[in-house]
PDB file of C-alpha atoms in Angstrom:
ATOM      1  CA  MET A   1      13.660 -32.182  -8.617  1.00 58.00           C
ATOM      2  CA  THR A   2      15.611 -29.066  -7.646  1.00 59.00           C
ATOM      3  CA  VAL A   3      15.179 -25.726  -9.348  1.00 59.00           C
ATOM      4  CA  THR A   4      18.162 -23.389  -9.279  1.00 58.00           C
ATOM      5  CA  VAL A   5      17.330 -19.732  -9.084  1.00 57.00           C
ATOM      6  CA  THR A   6      20.129 -17.318  -9.954  1.00 54.00           C
ATOM      7  CA  ALA A   7      20.138 -13.727  -8.756  1.00 56.00           C
ATOM      8  CA  GLY A   8      23.263 -11.862  -9.774  1.00 55.00           C
ATOM      9  CA  GLU A   9      26.266 -13.661  -8.316  1.00 53.00           C
ATOM     10  CA  SER A  10      24.176 -15.559  -5.750  1.00 56.00           C
ATOM     11  CA  ARG A  11      22.750 -19.039  -6.441  1.00 62.00           C
ATOM     12  CA  GLU A  12      20.106 -20.580  -4.240  1.00 76.00           C
ATOM     13  CA  ALA A  13      18.624 -24.049  -4.773  1.00 85.00           C
ATOM     14  CA  ILE A  14      14.894 -24.418  -4.230  1.00 89.00           C
ATOM     15  CA  SER A  15      13.127 -27.730  -4.615  1.00 90.00           C
ATOM     16  CA  SER A  16      10.152 -27.874  -6.944  1.00 92.00           C
ATOM     17  CA  GLU A  17       7.988 -28.697  -3.901  1.00 95.00           C
ATOM     18  CA  GLU A  18       9.219 -25.572  -2.075  1.00 92.00           C
ATOM     19  CA  LEU A  19       8.607 -23.432  -5.144  1.00 94.00           C
ATOM     20  CA  THR A  20       5.128 -24.940  -5.538  1.00 95.00           C
ATOM     21  CA  VAL A  21       4.227 -24.116  -1.921  1.00 94.00           C
ATOM     22  CA  TRP A  22       5.458 -20.545  -2.393  1.00 94.00           C
ATOM     23  CA  ARG A  23       3.381 -20.146  -5.549  1.00 96.00           C
ATOM     24  CA  MET A  24       0.319 -21.658  -3.844  1.00 95.00           C
ATOM     25  CA  LEU A  25       0.626 -19.099  -1.047  1.00 94.00           C
ATOM     26  CA  GLN A  26       0.835 -16.280  -3.592  1.00 96.00           C
ATOM     27  CA  ARG A  27      -2.145 -17.578  -5.576  1.00 97.00           C
ATOM     28  CA  ALA A  28      -4.290 -18.039  -2.471  1.00 95.00           C
ATOM     29  CA  GLN A  29      -3.610 -14.478  -1.320  1.00 94.00           C
ATOM     30  CA  VAL A  30      -4.281 -13.021  -4.778  1.00 96.00           C
ATOM     31  CA  ARG A  31      -7.478 -15.006  -5.331  1.00 96.00           C
ATOM     32  CA  ILE A  32      -8.987 -14.146  -1.947  1.00 96.00           C
ATOM     33  CA  THR A  33      -7.983 -10.505  -2.342  1.00 95.00           C
ATOM     34  CA  ARG A  34      -9.607 -10.343  -5.790  1.00 96.00           C
ATOM     35  CA  VAL A  35     -12.877 -11.758  -4.442  1.00 97.00           C
ATOM     36  CA  LEU A  36     -12.906  -9.276  -1.559  1.00 97.00           C
ATOM     37  CA  GLU A  37     -12.070  -6.429  -3.954  1.00 96.00           C
ATOM     38  CA  THR A  38     -14.842  -7.399  -6.368  1.00 97.00           C
ATOM     39  CA  ASP A  39     -17.444  -7.754  -3.617  1.00 97.00           C
ATOM     40  CA  LEU A  40     -16.573  -4.375  -2.102  1.00 98.00           C
ATOM     41  CA  LEU A  41     -16.590  -2.639  -5.491  1.00 97.00           C
ATOM     42  CA  VAL A  42     -19.870  -4.169  -6.647  1.00 97.00           C
ATOM     43  CA  GLU A  43     -21.761  -3.736  -3.390  1.00 97.00           C
ATOM     44  CA  HIS A  44     -20.234  -0.495  -2.051  1.00 97.00           C
ATOM     45  CA  ASP A  45     -18.183   1.125  -4.841  1.00 96.00           C
ATOM     46  CA  LEU A  46     -15.202   0.853  -2.491  1.00 97.00           C
ATOM     47  CA  ALA A  47     -11.835  -0.622  -3.459  1.00 96.00           C
ATOM     48  CA  LEU A  48     -10.148  -2.991  -0.999  1.00 96.00           C
ATOM     49  CA  ALA A  49      -7.247  -0.560  -0.487  1.00 96.00           C
ATOM     50  CA  SER A  50      -9.761   2.180   0.338  1.00 97.00           C
ATOM     51  CA  TYR A  51     -11.526  -0.123   2.784  1.00 97.00           C
ATOM     52  CA  ASP A  52      -8.165  -0.824   4.414  1.00 96.00           C
ATOM     53  CA  VAL A  53      -7.383   2.896   4.782  1.00 97.00           C
ATOM     54  CA  LEU A  54     -10.804   3.599   6.309  1.00 98.00           C
ATOM     55  CA  THR A  55     -10.372   0.651   8.701  1.00 97.00           C
ATOM     56  CA  GLN A  56      -6.920   1.766   9.833  1.00 96.00           C
ATOM     57  CA  LEU A  57      -8.186   5.278  10.481  1.00 97.00           C
ATOM     58  CA  SER A  58     -11.279   4.046  12.343  1.00 97.00           C
ATOM     59  CA  GLU A  59      -9.103   1.968  14.676  1.00 96.00           C
ATOM     60  CA  SER A  60      -6.756   4.862  15.466  1.00 95.00           C
ATOM     61  CA  PRO A  61      -7.097   7.437  18.251  1.00 94.00           C
ATOM     62  CA  ASP A  62      -9.280  10.331  17.109  1.00 94.00           C
ATOM     63  CA  ARG A  63      -9.745   8.456  13.785  1.00 97.00           C
ATOM     64  CA  ARG A  64      -6.489   9.970  12.492  1.00 95.00           C
ATOM     65  CA  LEU A  65      -3.000   8.854  11.471  1.00 94.00           C
ATOM     66  CA  ARG A  66       0.025  10.608  10.080  1.00 92.00           C
ATOM     67  CA  MET A  67       0.294   9.842   6.376  1.00 92.00           C
ATOM     68  CA  ASN A  68       3.647   8.055   6.821  1.00 89.00           C
ATOM     69  CA  ASP A  69       2.238   5.802   9.538  1.00 91.00           C
ATOM     70  CA  LEU A  70      -0.851   5.082   7.471  1.00 94.00           C
ATOM     71  CA  ALA A  71       1.274   4.133   4.445  1.00 91.00           C
ATOM     72  CA  ASP A  72       3.171   1.611   6.579  1.00 89.00           C
ATOM     73  CA  ARG A  73      -0.034   0.095   7.933  1.00 91.00           C
ATOM     74  CA  VAL A  74      -1.742  -0.335   4.574  1.00 91.00           C
ATOM     75  CA  LEU A  75       1.390  -1.489   2.751  1.00 81.00           C
ATOM     76  CA  LEU A  76       1.321   1.232   0.118  1.00 85.00           C
ATOM     77  CA  SER A  77       4.098   3.492  -1.059  1.00 86.00           C
ATOM     78  CA  ARG A  78       3.893   7.094   0.115  1.00 87.00           C
ATOM     79  CA  SER A  79       2.950   8.251  -3.378  1.00 90.00           C
ATOM     80  CA  GLY A  80       0.380   5.456  -3.762  1.00 91.00           C
ATOM     81  CA  LEU A  81      -1.235   6.419  -0.468  1.00 93.00           C
ATOM     82  CA  THR A  82      -1.247  10.092  -1.442  1.00 93.00           C
ATOM     83  CA  ARG A  83      -3.177   9.295  -4.630  1.00 95.00           C
ATOM     84  CA  LEU A  84      -5.599   7.041  -2.740  1.00 96.00           C
ATOM     85  CA  VAL A  85      -6.218   9.634  -0.015  1.00 96.00           C
ATOM     86  CA  ASP A  86      -6.781  12.250  -2.760  1.00 96.00           C
ATOM     87  CA  ARG A  87      -9.629  10.079  -4.109  1.00 96.00           C
ATOM     88  CA  LEU A  88     -11.041   9.390  -0.640  1.00 97.00           C
ATOM     89  CA  GLN A  89     -10.919  13.110   0.136  1.00 97.00           C
ATOM     90  CA  ARG A  90     -12.756  13.939  -3.114  1.00 97.00           C
ATOM     91  CA  ASP A  91     -15.415  11.402  -2.057  1.00 97.00           C
ATOM     92  CA  GLY A  92     -15.698  13.052   1.380  1.00 97.00           C
ATOM     93  CA  LEU A  93     -14.554   9.924   3.251  1.00 98.00           C
ATOM     94  CA  VAL A  94     -11.239  11.320   4.526  1.00 98.00           C
ATOM     95  CA  GLU A  95      -9.862  14.775   5.286  1.00 97.00           C
ATOM     96  CA  ARG A  96      -6.292  15.953   5.572  1.00 95.00           C
ATOM     97  CA  GLU A  97      -5.222  18.037   8.546  1.00 93.00           C
ATOM     98  CA  ALA A  98      -1.920  19.761   9.197  1.00 90.00           C
ATOM     99  CA  CYS A  99       0.208  18.448  12.040  1.00 81.00           C
ATOM    100  CA  ALA A 100       0.665  21.143  14.700  1.00 79.00           C
ATOM    101  CA  SER A 101       4.033  19.770  15.836  1.00 76.00           C
ATOM    102  CA  ASP A 102       5.489  19.344  12.315  1.00 73.00           C
ATOM    103  CA  ALA A 103       4.660  21.866   9.615  1.00 68.00           C
ATOM    104  CA  ARG A 104       5.563  19.292   6.924  1.00 73.00           C
ATOM    105  CA  GLY A 105       3.432  16.521   8.434  1.00 82.00           C
ATOM    106  CA  LEU A 106      -0.139  15.725   7.494  1.00 90.00           C
ATOM    107  CA  PHE A 107      -2.791  13.624   9.148  1.00 93.00           C
ATOM    108  CA  ALA A 108      -5.405  11.617   7.296  1.00 95.00           C
ATOM    109  CA  VAL A 109      -8.652  11.828   9.271  1.00 97.00           C
ATOM    110  CA  LEU A 110     -11.739   9.656   8.848  1.00 98.00           C
ATOM    111  CA  THR A 111     -14.864  11.749   8.289  1.00 98.00           C
ATOM    112  CA  ASP A 112     -18.329  10.868   9.550  1.00 98.00           C
ATOM    113  CA  ASP A 113     -19.277   9.925   5.967  1.00 98.00           C
ATOM    114  CA  GLY A 114     -16.203   7.698   5.826  1.00 98.00           C
ATOM    115  CA  ALA A 115     -17.233   5.984   9.059  1.00 98.00           C
ATOM    116  CA  VAL A 116     -20.723   5.376   7.659  1.00 98.00           C
ATOM    117  CA  ARG A 117     -19.329   3.937   4.408  1.00 98.00           C
ATOM    118  CA  LEU A 118     -16.976   1.700   6.367  1.00 98.00           C
ATOM    119  CA  ALA A 119     -19.829   0.456   8.574  1.00 98.00           C
ATOM    120  CA  GLU A 120     -21.888  -0.347   5.475  1.00 98.00           C
ATOM    121  CA  ALA A 121     -19.002  -2.218   3.780  1.00 98.00           C
ATOM    122  CA  THR A 122     -17.738  -4.173   6.786  1.00 98.00           C
ATOM    123  CA  PRO A 123     -20.369  -6.950   6.693  1.00 98.00           C
ATOM    124  CA  THR A 124     -19.480  -7.611   3.038  1.00 98.00           C
ATOM    125  CA  TYR A 125     -15.772  -7.723   3.865  1.00 98.00           C
ATOM    126  CA  LEU A 126     -16.266 -10.042   6.840  1.00 98.00           C
ATOM    127  CA  ARG A 127     -18.611 -12.292   4.858  1.00 97.00           C
ATOM    128  CA  GLY A 128     -15.928 -12.674   2.181  1.00 97.00           C
ATOM    129  CA  ILE A 129     -13.228 -13.542   4.718  1.00 96.00           C
ATOM    130  CA  ARG A 130     -15.537 -16.098   6.319  1.00 97.00           C
ATOM    131  CA  ALA A 131     -16.571 -17.718   3.026  1.00 96.00           C
ATOM    132  CA  HIS A 132     -13.181 -17.818   1.317  1.00 96.00           C
ATOM    133  CA  PHE A 133     -10.829 -18.394   4.247  1.00 95.00           C
ATOM    134  CA  LEU A 134     -12.259 -19.080   7.694  1.00 95.00           C
ATOM    135  CA  ASP A 135     -14.947 -21.595   6.691  1.00 96.00           C
ATOM    136  CA  VAL A 136     -12.457 -23.491   4.529  1.00 95.00           C
ATOM    137  CA  LEU A 137     -10.169 -24.249   7.497  1.00 95.00           C
ATOM    138  CA  ASP A 138     -11.047 -25.991  10.745  1.00 95.00           C
ATOM    139  CA  ALA A 139      -9.979 -24.560  14.126  1.00 94.00           C
ATOM    140  CA  GLY A 140      -6.753 -26.591  14.245  1.00 95.00           C
ATOM    141  CA  GLU A 141      -5.771 -25.534  10.738  1.00 95.00           C
ATOM    142  CA  LEU A 142      -6.426 -21.889  11.617  1.00 94.00           C
ATOM    143  CA  ARG A 143      -4.135 -22.155  14.659  1.00 93.00           C
ATOM    144  CA  GLN A 144      -1.506 -23.867  12.502  1.00 94.00           C
ATOM    145  CA  CYS A 145      -1.821 -21.165   9.850  1.00 92.00           C
ATOM    146  CA  ALA A 146      -1.477 -18.448  12.495  1.00 90.00           C
ATOM    147  CA  ALA A 147       1.608 -20.142  13.959  1.00 91.00           C
ATOM    148  CA  MET A 148       3.253 -20.415  10.529  1.00 91.00           C
ATOM    149  CA  LEU A 149       2.471 -16.823   9.608  1.00 89.00           C
ATOM    150  CA  ASN A 150       3.743 -15.648  12.988  1.00 89.00           C
ATOM    151  CA  LYS A 151       7.075 -17.350  12.244  1.00 89.00           C
ATOM    152  CA  LEU A 152       7.313 -15.401   9.002  1.00 88.00           C
ATOM    153  CA  PHE A 153       6.191 -12.103  10.474  1.00 84.00           C
ATOM    154  CA  PRO A 154       5.760 -11.986  14.258  1.00 83.00           C
ATOM    155  CA  ALA A 155       2.535 -10.358  15.416  1.00 72.00           C
ATOM    156  CA  PRO A 156       2.801  -7.128  17.427  1.00 72.00           C
ATOM    157  CA  ALA A 157       2.472  -7.517  21.181  1.00 70.00           C
ATOM    158  CA  GLY A 158      -1.100  -8.166  22.175  1.00 67.00           C
ATOM    159  CA  GLU A 159      -2.134  -9.496  18.756  1.00 68.00           C
ATOM    160  CA  GLU A 160      -0.804 -13.031  19.151  1.00 65.00           C
ATOM    161  CA  LEU A 161      -3.277 -15.885  19.136  1.00 62.00           C
ATOM    162  CA  PRO A 162      -3.360 -18.142  22.186  1.00 59.00           C
ATOM    163  CA  ALA A 163      -1.698 -21.512  21.654  1.00 56.00           C
TER     164      ALA A 163
END
């Protein structure tokens, strides 16, 4: 069976099997994300997006990133990141600092309290990834998954998995 999807003047045919695979991918991502979110909220009062921001900052030089760069890394809009960083700043997990080279630019900076909270939450996050993704797939399936995802969105240099 072929499903025809119309978008404006354009018409693209997608088989029901192709559409099913697409929907399965979406559901898998949403379900795993919800489990991780719930675990982090229940055990650490930390939303998954907040965990992601703290992780990105902890992995950056001097535990800081320009707000625009951080928004790109955590896949949030600029305004969405601003609201999230406002909450993290109120909680003492992140600070904002002015950029010396650009009066309009701001850095988000991980605080010591933010680093502690991240360290406390990381085992929960990793346990969830292991239980709901890694342990479900064998080594060959993981390599296959990585290869397929790399075709969709190539990994930055140095982050590719060995064949």
